[in-house]
XYZ file of C-alpha atoms in Angstrom:
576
model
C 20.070 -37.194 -58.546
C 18.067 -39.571 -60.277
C 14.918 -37.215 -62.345
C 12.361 -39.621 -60.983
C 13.343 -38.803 -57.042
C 13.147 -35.121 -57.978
C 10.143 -35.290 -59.361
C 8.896 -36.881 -56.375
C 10.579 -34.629 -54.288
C 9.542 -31.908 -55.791
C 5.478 -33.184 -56.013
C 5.882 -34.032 -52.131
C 7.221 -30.638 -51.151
C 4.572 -29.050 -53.280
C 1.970 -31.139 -51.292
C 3.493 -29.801 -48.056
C 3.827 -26.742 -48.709
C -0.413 -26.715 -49.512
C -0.813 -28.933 -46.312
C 0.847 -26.005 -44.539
C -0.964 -23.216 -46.291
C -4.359 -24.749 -45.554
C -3.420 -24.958 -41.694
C -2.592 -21.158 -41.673
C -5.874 -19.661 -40.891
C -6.224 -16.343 -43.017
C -5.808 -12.708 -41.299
C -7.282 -9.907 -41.574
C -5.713 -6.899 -41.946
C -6.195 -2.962 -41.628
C -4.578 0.324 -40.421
C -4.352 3.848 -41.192
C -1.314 6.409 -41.702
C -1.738 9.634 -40.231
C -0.106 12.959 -40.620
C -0.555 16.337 -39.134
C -0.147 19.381 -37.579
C -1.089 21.271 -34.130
C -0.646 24.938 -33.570
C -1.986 26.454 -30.279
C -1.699 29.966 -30.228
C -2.696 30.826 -26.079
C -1.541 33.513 -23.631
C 1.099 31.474 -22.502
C 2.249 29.192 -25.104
C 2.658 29.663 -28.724
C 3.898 25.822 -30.123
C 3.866 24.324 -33.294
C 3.480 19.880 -33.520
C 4.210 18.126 -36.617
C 2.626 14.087 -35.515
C 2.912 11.190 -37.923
C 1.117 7.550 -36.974
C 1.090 4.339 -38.657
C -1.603 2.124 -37.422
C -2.053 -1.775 -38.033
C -4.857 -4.256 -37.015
C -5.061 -7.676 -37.486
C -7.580 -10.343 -36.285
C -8.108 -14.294 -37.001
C -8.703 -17.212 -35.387
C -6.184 -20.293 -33.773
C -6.025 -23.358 -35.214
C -10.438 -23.925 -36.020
C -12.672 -20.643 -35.402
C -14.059 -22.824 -31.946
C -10.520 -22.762 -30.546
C -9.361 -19.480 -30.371
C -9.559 -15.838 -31.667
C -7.373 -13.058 -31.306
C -6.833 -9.318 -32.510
C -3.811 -6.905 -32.789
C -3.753 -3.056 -32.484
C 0.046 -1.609 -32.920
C 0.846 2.384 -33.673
C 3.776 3.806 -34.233
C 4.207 7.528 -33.060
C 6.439 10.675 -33.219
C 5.716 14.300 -31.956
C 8.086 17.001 -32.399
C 6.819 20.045 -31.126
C 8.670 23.760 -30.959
C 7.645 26.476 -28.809
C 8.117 29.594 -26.581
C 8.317 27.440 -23.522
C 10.748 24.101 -24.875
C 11.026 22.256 -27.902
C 10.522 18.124 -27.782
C 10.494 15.394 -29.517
C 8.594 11.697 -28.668
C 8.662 8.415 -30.186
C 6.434 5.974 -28.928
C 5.065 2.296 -29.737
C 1.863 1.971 -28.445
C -1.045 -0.732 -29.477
C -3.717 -3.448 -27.473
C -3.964 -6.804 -28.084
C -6.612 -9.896 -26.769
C -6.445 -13.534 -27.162
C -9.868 -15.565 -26.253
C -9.680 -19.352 -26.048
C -12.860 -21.345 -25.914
C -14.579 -18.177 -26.594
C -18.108 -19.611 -27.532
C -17.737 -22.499 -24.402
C -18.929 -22.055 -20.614
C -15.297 -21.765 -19.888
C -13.777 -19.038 -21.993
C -10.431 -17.972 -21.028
C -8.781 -13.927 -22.468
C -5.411 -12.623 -21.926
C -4.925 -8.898 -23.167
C -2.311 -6.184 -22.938
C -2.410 -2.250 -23.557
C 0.099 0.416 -24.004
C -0.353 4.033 -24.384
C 1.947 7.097 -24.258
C 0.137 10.415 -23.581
C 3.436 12.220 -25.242
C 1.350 11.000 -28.704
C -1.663 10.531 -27.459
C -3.739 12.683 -30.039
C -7.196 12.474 -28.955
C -9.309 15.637 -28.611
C -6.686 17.717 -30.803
C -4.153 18.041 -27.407
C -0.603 16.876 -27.287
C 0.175 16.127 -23.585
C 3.727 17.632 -22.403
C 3.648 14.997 -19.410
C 5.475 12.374 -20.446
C 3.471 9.037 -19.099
C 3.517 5.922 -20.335
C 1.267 3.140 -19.463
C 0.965 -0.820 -19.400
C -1.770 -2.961 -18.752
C -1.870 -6.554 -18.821
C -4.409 -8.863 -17.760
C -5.959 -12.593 -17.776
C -9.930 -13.696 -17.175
C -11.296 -17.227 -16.966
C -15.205 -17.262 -16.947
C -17.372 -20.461 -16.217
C -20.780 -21.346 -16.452
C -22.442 -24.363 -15.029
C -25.201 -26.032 -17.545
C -26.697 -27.169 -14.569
C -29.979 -24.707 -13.905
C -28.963 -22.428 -10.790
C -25.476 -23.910 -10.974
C -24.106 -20.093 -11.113
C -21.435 -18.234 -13.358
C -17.935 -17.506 -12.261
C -15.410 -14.707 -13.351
C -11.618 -14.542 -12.049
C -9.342 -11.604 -13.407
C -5.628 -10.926 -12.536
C -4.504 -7.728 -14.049
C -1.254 -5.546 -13.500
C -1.163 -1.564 -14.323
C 2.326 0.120 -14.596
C 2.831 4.117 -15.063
C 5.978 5.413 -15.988
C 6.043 9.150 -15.573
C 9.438 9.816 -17.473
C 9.885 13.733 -16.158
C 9.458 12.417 -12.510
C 11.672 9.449 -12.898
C 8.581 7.879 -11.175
C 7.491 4.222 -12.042
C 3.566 3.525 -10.233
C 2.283 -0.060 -9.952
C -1.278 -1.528 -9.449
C -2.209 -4.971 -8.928
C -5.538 -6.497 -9.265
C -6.696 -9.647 -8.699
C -11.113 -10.073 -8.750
C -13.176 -13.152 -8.791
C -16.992 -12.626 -8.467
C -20.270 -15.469 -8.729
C -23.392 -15.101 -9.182
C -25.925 -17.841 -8.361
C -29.917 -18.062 -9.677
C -32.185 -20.428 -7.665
C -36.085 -20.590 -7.647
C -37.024 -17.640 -5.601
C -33.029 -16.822 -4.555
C -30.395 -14.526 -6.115
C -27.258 -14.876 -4.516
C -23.963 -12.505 -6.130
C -20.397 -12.918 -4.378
C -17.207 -10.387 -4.955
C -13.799 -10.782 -3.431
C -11.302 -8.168 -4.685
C -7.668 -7.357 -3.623
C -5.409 -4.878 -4.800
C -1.803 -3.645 -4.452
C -0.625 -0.470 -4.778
C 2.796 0.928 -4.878
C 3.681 4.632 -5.517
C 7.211 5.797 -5.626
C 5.359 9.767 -5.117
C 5.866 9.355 -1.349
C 6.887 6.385 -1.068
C 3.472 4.467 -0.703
C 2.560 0.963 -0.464
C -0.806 0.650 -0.041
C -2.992 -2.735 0.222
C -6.859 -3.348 0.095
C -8.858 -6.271 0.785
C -12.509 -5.996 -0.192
C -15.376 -9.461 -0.154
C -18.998 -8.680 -0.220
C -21.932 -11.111 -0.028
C -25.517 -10.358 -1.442
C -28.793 -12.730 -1.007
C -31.986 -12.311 -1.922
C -34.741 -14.255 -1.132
C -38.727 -14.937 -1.611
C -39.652 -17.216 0.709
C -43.240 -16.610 -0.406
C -45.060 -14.057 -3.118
C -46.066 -11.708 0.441
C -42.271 -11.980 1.626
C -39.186 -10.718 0.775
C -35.635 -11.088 2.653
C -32.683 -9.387 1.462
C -29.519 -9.792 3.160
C -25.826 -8.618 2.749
C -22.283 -8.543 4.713
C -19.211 -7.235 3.351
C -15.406 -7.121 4.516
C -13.188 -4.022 3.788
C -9.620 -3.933 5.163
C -6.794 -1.479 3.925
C -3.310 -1.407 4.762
C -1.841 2.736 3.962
C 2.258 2.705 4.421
C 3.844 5.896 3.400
C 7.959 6.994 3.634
C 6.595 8.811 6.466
C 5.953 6.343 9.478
C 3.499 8.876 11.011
C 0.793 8.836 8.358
C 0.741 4.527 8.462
C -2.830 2.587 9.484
C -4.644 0.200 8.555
C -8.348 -0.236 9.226
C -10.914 -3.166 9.162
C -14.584 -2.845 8.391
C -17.205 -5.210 8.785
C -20.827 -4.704 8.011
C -23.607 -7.000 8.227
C -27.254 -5.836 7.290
C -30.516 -7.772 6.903
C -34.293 -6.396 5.792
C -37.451 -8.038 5.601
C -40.467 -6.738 3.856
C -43.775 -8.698 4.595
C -47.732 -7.975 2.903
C -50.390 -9.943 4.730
C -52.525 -11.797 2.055
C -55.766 -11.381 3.848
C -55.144 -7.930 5.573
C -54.279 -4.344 4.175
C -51.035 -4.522 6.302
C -47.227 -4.495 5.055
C -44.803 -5.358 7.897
C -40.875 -4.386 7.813
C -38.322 -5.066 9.720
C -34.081 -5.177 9.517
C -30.688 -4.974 11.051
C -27.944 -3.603 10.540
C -24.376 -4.323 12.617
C -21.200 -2.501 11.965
C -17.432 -2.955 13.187
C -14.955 -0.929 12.359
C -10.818 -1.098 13.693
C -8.296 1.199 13.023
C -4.575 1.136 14.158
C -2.214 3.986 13.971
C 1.067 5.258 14.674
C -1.085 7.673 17.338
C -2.970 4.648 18.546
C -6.265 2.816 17.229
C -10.184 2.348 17.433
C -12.299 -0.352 18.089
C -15.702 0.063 17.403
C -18.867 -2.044 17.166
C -22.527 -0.843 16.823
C -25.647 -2.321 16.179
C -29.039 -0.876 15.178
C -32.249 -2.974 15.279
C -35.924 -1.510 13.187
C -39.022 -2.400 12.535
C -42.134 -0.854 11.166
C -45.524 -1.258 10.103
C -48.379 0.125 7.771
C -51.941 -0.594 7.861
C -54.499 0.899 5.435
C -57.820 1.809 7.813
C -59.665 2.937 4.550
C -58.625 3.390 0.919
C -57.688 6.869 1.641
C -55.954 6.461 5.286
C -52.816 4.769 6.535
C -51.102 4.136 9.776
C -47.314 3.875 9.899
C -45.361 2.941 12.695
C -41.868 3.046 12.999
C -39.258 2.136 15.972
C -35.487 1.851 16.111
C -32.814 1.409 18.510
C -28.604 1.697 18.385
C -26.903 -0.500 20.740
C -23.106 0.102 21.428
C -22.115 -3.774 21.460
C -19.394 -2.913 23.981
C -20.766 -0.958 26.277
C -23.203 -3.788 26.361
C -26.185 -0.685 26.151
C -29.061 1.082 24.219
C -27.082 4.485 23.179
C -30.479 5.563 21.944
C -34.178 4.559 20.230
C -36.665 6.148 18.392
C -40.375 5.487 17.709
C -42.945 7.341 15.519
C -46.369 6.811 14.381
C -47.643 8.509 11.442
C -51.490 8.918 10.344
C -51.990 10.238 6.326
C -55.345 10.748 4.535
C -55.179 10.942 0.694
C -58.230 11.685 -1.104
C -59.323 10.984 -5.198
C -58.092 13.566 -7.102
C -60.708 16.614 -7.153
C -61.900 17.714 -11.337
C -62.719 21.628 -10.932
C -63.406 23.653 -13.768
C -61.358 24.446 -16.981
C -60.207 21.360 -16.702
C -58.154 21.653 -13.339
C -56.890 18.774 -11.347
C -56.797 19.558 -7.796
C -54.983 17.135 -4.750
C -54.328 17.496 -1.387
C -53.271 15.300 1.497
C -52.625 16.001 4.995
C -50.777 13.823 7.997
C -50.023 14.389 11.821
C -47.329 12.227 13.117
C -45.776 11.959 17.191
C -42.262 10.957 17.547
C -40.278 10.395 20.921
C -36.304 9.744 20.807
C -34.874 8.353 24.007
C -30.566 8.967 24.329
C -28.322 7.083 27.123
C -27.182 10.640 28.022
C -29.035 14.184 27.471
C -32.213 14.980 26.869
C -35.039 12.786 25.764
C -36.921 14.393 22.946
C -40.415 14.407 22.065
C -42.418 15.658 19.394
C -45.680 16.224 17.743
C -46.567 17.892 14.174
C -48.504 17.586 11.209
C -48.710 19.022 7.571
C -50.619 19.587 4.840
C -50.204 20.022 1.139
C -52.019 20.538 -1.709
C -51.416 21.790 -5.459
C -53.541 21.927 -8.814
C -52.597 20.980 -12.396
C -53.882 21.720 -15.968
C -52.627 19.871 -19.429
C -53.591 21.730 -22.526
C -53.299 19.769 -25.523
C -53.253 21.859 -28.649
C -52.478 21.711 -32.877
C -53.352 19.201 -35.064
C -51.945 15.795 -34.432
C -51.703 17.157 -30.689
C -48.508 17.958 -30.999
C -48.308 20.700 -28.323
C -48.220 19.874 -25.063
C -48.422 22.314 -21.829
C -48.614 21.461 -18.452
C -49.183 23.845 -15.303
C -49.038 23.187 -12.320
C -48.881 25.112 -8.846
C -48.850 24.014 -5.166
C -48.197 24.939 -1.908
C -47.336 23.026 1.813
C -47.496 23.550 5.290
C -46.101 21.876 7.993
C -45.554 22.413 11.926
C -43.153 20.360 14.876
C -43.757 21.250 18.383
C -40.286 19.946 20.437
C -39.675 19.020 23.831
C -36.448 20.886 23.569
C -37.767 24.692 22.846
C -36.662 23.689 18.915
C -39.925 23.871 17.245
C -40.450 25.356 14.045
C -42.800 25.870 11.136
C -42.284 25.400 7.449
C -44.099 27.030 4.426
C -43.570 25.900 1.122
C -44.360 27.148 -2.007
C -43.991 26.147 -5.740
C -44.725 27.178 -9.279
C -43.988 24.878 -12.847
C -44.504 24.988 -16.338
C -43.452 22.376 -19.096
C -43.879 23.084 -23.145
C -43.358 20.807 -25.262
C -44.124 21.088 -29.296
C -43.086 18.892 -32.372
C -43.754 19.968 -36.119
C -42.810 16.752 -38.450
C -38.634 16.633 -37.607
C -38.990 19.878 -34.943
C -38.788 19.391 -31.600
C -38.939 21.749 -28.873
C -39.259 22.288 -24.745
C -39.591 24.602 -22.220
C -40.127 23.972 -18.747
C -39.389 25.830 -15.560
C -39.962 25.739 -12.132
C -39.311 28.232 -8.926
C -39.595 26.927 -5.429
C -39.603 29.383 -2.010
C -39.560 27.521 1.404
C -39.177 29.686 4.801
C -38.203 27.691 7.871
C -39.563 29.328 10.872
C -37.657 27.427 13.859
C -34.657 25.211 13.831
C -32.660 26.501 11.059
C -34.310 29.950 10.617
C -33.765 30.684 6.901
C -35.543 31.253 3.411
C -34.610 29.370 0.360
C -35.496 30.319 -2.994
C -34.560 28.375 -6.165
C -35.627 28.709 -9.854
C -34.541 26.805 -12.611
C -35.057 27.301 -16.819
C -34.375 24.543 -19.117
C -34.996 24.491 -22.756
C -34.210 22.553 -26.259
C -34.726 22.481 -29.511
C -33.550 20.828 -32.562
C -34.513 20.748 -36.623
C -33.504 20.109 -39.641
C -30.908 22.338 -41.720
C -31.607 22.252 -45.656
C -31.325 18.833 -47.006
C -27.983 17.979 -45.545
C -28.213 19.592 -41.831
C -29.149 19.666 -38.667
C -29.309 22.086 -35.961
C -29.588 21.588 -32.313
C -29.545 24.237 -28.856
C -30.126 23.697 -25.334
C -30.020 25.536 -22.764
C -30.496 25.700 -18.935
C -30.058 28.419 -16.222
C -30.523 28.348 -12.099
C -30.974 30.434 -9.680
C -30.283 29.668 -6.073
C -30.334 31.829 -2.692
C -30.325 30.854 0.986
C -30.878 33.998 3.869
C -30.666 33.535 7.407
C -29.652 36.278 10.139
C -26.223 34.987 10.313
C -25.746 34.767 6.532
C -26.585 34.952 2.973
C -25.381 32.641 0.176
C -26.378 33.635 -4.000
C -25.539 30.792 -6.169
C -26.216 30.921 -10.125
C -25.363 29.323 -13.646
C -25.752 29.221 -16.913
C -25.153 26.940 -19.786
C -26.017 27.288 -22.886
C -25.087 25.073 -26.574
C -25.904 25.383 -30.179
C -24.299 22.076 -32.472
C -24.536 21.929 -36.449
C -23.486 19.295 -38.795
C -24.140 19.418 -42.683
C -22.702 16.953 -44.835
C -22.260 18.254 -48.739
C -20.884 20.999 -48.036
C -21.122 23.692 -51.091
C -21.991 20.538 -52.862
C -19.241 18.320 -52.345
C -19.977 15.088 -51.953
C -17.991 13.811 -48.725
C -17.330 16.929 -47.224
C -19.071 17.513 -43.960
C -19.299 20.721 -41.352
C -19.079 20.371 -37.583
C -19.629 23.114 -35.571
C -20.495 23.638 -31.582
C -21.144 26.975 -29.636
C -20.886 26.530 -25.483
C -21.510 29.129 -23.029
C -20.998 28.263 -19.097
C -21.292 30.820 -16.032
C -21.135 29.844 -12.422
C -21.154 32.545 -9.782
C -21.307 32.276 -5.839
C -21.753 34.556 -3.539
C -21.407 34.498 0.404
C -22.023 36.438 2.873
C -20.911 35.687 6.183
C -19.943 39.184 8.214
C -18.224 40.030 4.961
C -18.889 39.885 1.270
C -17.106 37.320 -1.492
C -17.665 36.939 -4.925
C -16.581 34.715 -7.010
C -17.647 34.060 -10.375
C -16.267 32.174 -13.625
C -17.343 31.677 -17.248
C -16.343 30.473 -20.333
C -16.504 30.429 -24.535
C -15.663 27.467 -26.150
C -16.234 27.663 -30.332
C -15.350 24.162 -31.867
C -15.481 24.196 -35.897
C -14.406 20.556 -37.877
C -14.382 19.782 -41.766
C -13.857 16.449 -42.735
C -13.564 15.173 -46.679
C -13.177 11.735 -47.478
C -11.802 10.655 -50.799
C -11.818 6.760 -51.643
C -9.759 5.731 -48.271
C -8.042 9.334 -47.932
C -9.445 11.200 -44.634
C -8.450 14.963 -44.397
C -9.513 17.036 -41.485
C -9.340 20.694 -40.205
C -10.209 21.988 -37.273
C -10.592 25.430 -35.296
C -11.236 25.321 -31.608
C -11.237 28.840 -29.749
C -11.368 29.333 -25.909
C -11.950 32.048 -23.831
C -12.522 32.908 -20.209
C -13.679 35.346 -17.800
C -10.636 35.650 -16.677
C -9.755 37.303 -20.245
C -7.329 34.550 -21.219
C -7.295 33.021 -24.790
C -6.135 29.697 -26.331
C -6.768 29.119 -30.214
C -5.883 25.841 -31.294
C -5.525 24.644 -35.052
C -5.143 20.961 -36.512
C -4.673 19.756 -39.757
C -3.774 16.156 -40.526
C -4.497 13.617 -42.937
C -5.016 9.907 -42.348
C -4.650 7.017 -45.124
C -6.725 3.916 -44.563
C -6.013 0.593 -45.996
């Protein structure tokens, strides 16, 4: 070949080669390599994991940086685990990835995909011995109009797959959701339509769902507000056995109004609400339609006083009828808050009210009853910089219901609270507390007590640490004549973290104390108890050198039950 074409050839391949090179937009890469072990040490398992990881991201752009973007998460996985119970072993790819088109437009489009295997999954310092592995794949298209008011738009079709490999089981979901949202002067309208698919081999079902909801808002005028909805729900439930098949169809339409007369000291409400629901069974269906119509009314005779009025009806739309109504009218006098000495704050209020409720069948019921309530408060302020803070407070209510039907009754209420708070520079600590003890003489003919303790506080540890507790306790118990119920807990939390530890730079301490206690007790002709608790001690050090991350960790477990689980990790992760 002649020098002069291979020269040329040569210089034009050379200036293809940089054409090329310039089109490739750069990518950036990182990942990690990890490598560890898992030994849990429990009552009923003693196993021994050895995991190793390699993890790789990658993000850049398509074509120009306005195009397109996109990122890549992939891991590689193995578990082999030996134990008492079974030995294993699991290999597993698992990673995410997005693409996003038009990203900074009004129309952005994103496809992404995720798979995960809980065999490797290693979060939390737990190997999972179900074998389940996952996909998830997706697209969205958003659009927003420039015009002002001209709305936003999202559509999303996404498909999730399970495979649970012990089960020979293989789960699918489908997804499809669009939803708008509109912004008008003095009008917020939002729109969702949803349907999904669902078919699980575990009985054999094959399940579909239809969901589209509607929501308006509207200010006709700064006194007036009108908020609407209406929503569609239908489901379709097939299972392998014919008997447990139906599908049902729900409509429900509801619209309030809220009005507040400029000139007047009057605020005006009114709504309704109509429901439809069908059902159809193997054992036959429903068909039901209901409608309830309200409206109500304030008015403020003084400063202090207000009149409410309230009626409602239900209407069984195919009986054609009023199945029942109700009207009240309520009267309530507030006064200014009352200064006494020492610097007590005292309140009260008191209201009557008169209530009749009208059924299509039974008894008509009408009532009349009042209460009254009041309660006093002091706030102490003390230490320089006011950095104490206690409030007291203690009140008490009594109330009363005369009934047409013999069911009167009388409540008494009582109350008691306390709340500290204090903060010294980087110290912070509370206290507060409260016990409650209402008797119900009447209708339900019992005494409730509850009391509750709550409590934090946190502070710095040296130069390098920090210290934190909380802690919170209740206290419930309900007696009637036909029963008794006892009800407490307990939790209670200490966390520490100090970074230089014994000097070493990089080298940081984790460690977490939790207490938790539940107990109930019933007694209903006979006595059960029932109580459960539990010790969880978490301990973490973590050293960093240049990109090398080593970690150890001690987590110990124990129960009320008297059982033990000790678990002990120790890997090592290389970043790059």
């Amino acid at each position: 070949m002649n020098p002069r074409y291979s020269i040329a050839l040569a210089m034009s391949l050379l200036v293809l080669a940089q054409t090329v090179k310039a089109e490739i937009p750069p990518i950036n890469w990182s990942g990690q390599v990890r490598l560890g072990y898992l030994g849990v040490r429990s009552d009923n398992d003693e196993s021994d994991n050895l995991f190793y990881q390699t993890s790789v991201h990658a993000d850049s752009y398509l074509w120009r940086p306005w195009f397109g973007v996109w990122n890549l998460d992939l891991s590689w996985s193995q578990s082999d685990s030996s134990g008492s119970v079974n030995d294993s072993s699991s290999t597993a790819v698992t990673g995410n990835g997005r693409v996003m088109l038009f990203h900074k437009s009004r129309f952005p489009f994103e496809a992404y995909f995720q798979v995960t295997d809980s065999s490797v999954d290693l979060a939390d310092s737990v190997l999972s011995d179900i074998d389940s592995r996952t996909y998830r794949f997706g697209v969205l298209q958003r659009y927003s109009s420039p015009e002002p008011g001209g709305g936003s738009y999202d559509a999303r079709l996404e498909r999730y797959v399970q495979e649970v490999g012990s089960r020979d089981e293989t789960n699918t979901t489908d997804l499809f959701t669009a939803t708008g949202r509109w912004r008008k002067p003095k009008q917020d309208i939002s729109a969702l339509f949803q349907w999904r698919m669902d078919k699980l081999e575990t009985g054999g079902l094959d399940n579909n769902e239809l969901l589209a909801r509607v929501d308006h808002n509207w200010n006709p005028s700064d006194a007036m507000n009108i908020t609407s909805s209406a929503s569609l729900n239908y489901l379709e439930f097939n299972a392998s056995n014919a008997f447990a098949n139906f599908t049902t169809t729900e409509l429900v339409a509801d619209s309030r109004l809220s009005w507040r007369d400029p000139e007047r000291p009057l605020r005006v409400r009114a709504g309704v609400n109509l429901q439809w629901r069908q059902s159809d069974s193997g054992g036959g269906g429903t068909d039901d339609r209901r409608l309830r119509l309200q409206a109500g009314a304030d008015y403020d005779l003084t400063e202090r006083l207000v009149l409410s009025g309230d009626v409602s009806a239900n209407v069984d739309v195919d009986a054609g009828g009023i199945t029942s109504s109700f009207q009240r009218i309520d009267l309530r006098y507030t006064p200014e808050v009352i200064r006494l000495r020492w610097g007590l704050d005292y309140n009260w209020s008191t209201g009557v009210f008169a209530r009749n409720e009208i059924f299509s069948e039974g008894e008509d019921i009408q009532s009349v009853g009042g209460n009254i309530q009041h309660n006093v408060n002091k706030l102490v302020i003390l230490g320089e910089g006011r950095s104490t803070v206690l409030v007291f407070g203690a009140g008490q209510s009594v109330g009363g219901e005369l009934r047409s039907d013999g069911e009167d009754s009388t409540i008494l209420s009582q109350s008691i609270s306390s709340t500290l708070n204090h903060s010294s520079g980087s110290r912070v600590a509370s206290l507060s507390g409260i016990y409650t003890w209402t008797r119900d003489s009447g209708r339900f003919d019992n005494t409730v007590q509850v009391a509750t303790l709550t409590g934090a506080y946190s502070r710095p540890f040296g130069d390098n640490g920090t210290f934190s507790s909380s802690f919170s306790a209740s206290d419930a118990r309900v007696d009637s004549e036909e029963s008794s119920s006892h009800t407490n807990s307990a939790l209670f939390d200490m966390d520490y973290f100090q970074s230089r530890v014994f000097g070493v730079a990089n080298l940081s301490y984790h460690g977490s104390l939790e207490f938790r206690w539940d107990r109930f007790i019933s007694e209903i002709g006979n006595s059960g108890n029932s109580g459960t608790g539990r010790w969880l001690w978490k301990n973490q050090f973590r050293h960093f050198i240049g990109k090398l991350e080593s970690r150890f960790e001690v987590n110990y477990l124990r129960t009320s039950r008297g059982s033990n689980d000790v678990r002990i990790l120790l890997d090592f992760t290389r970043h790059f």
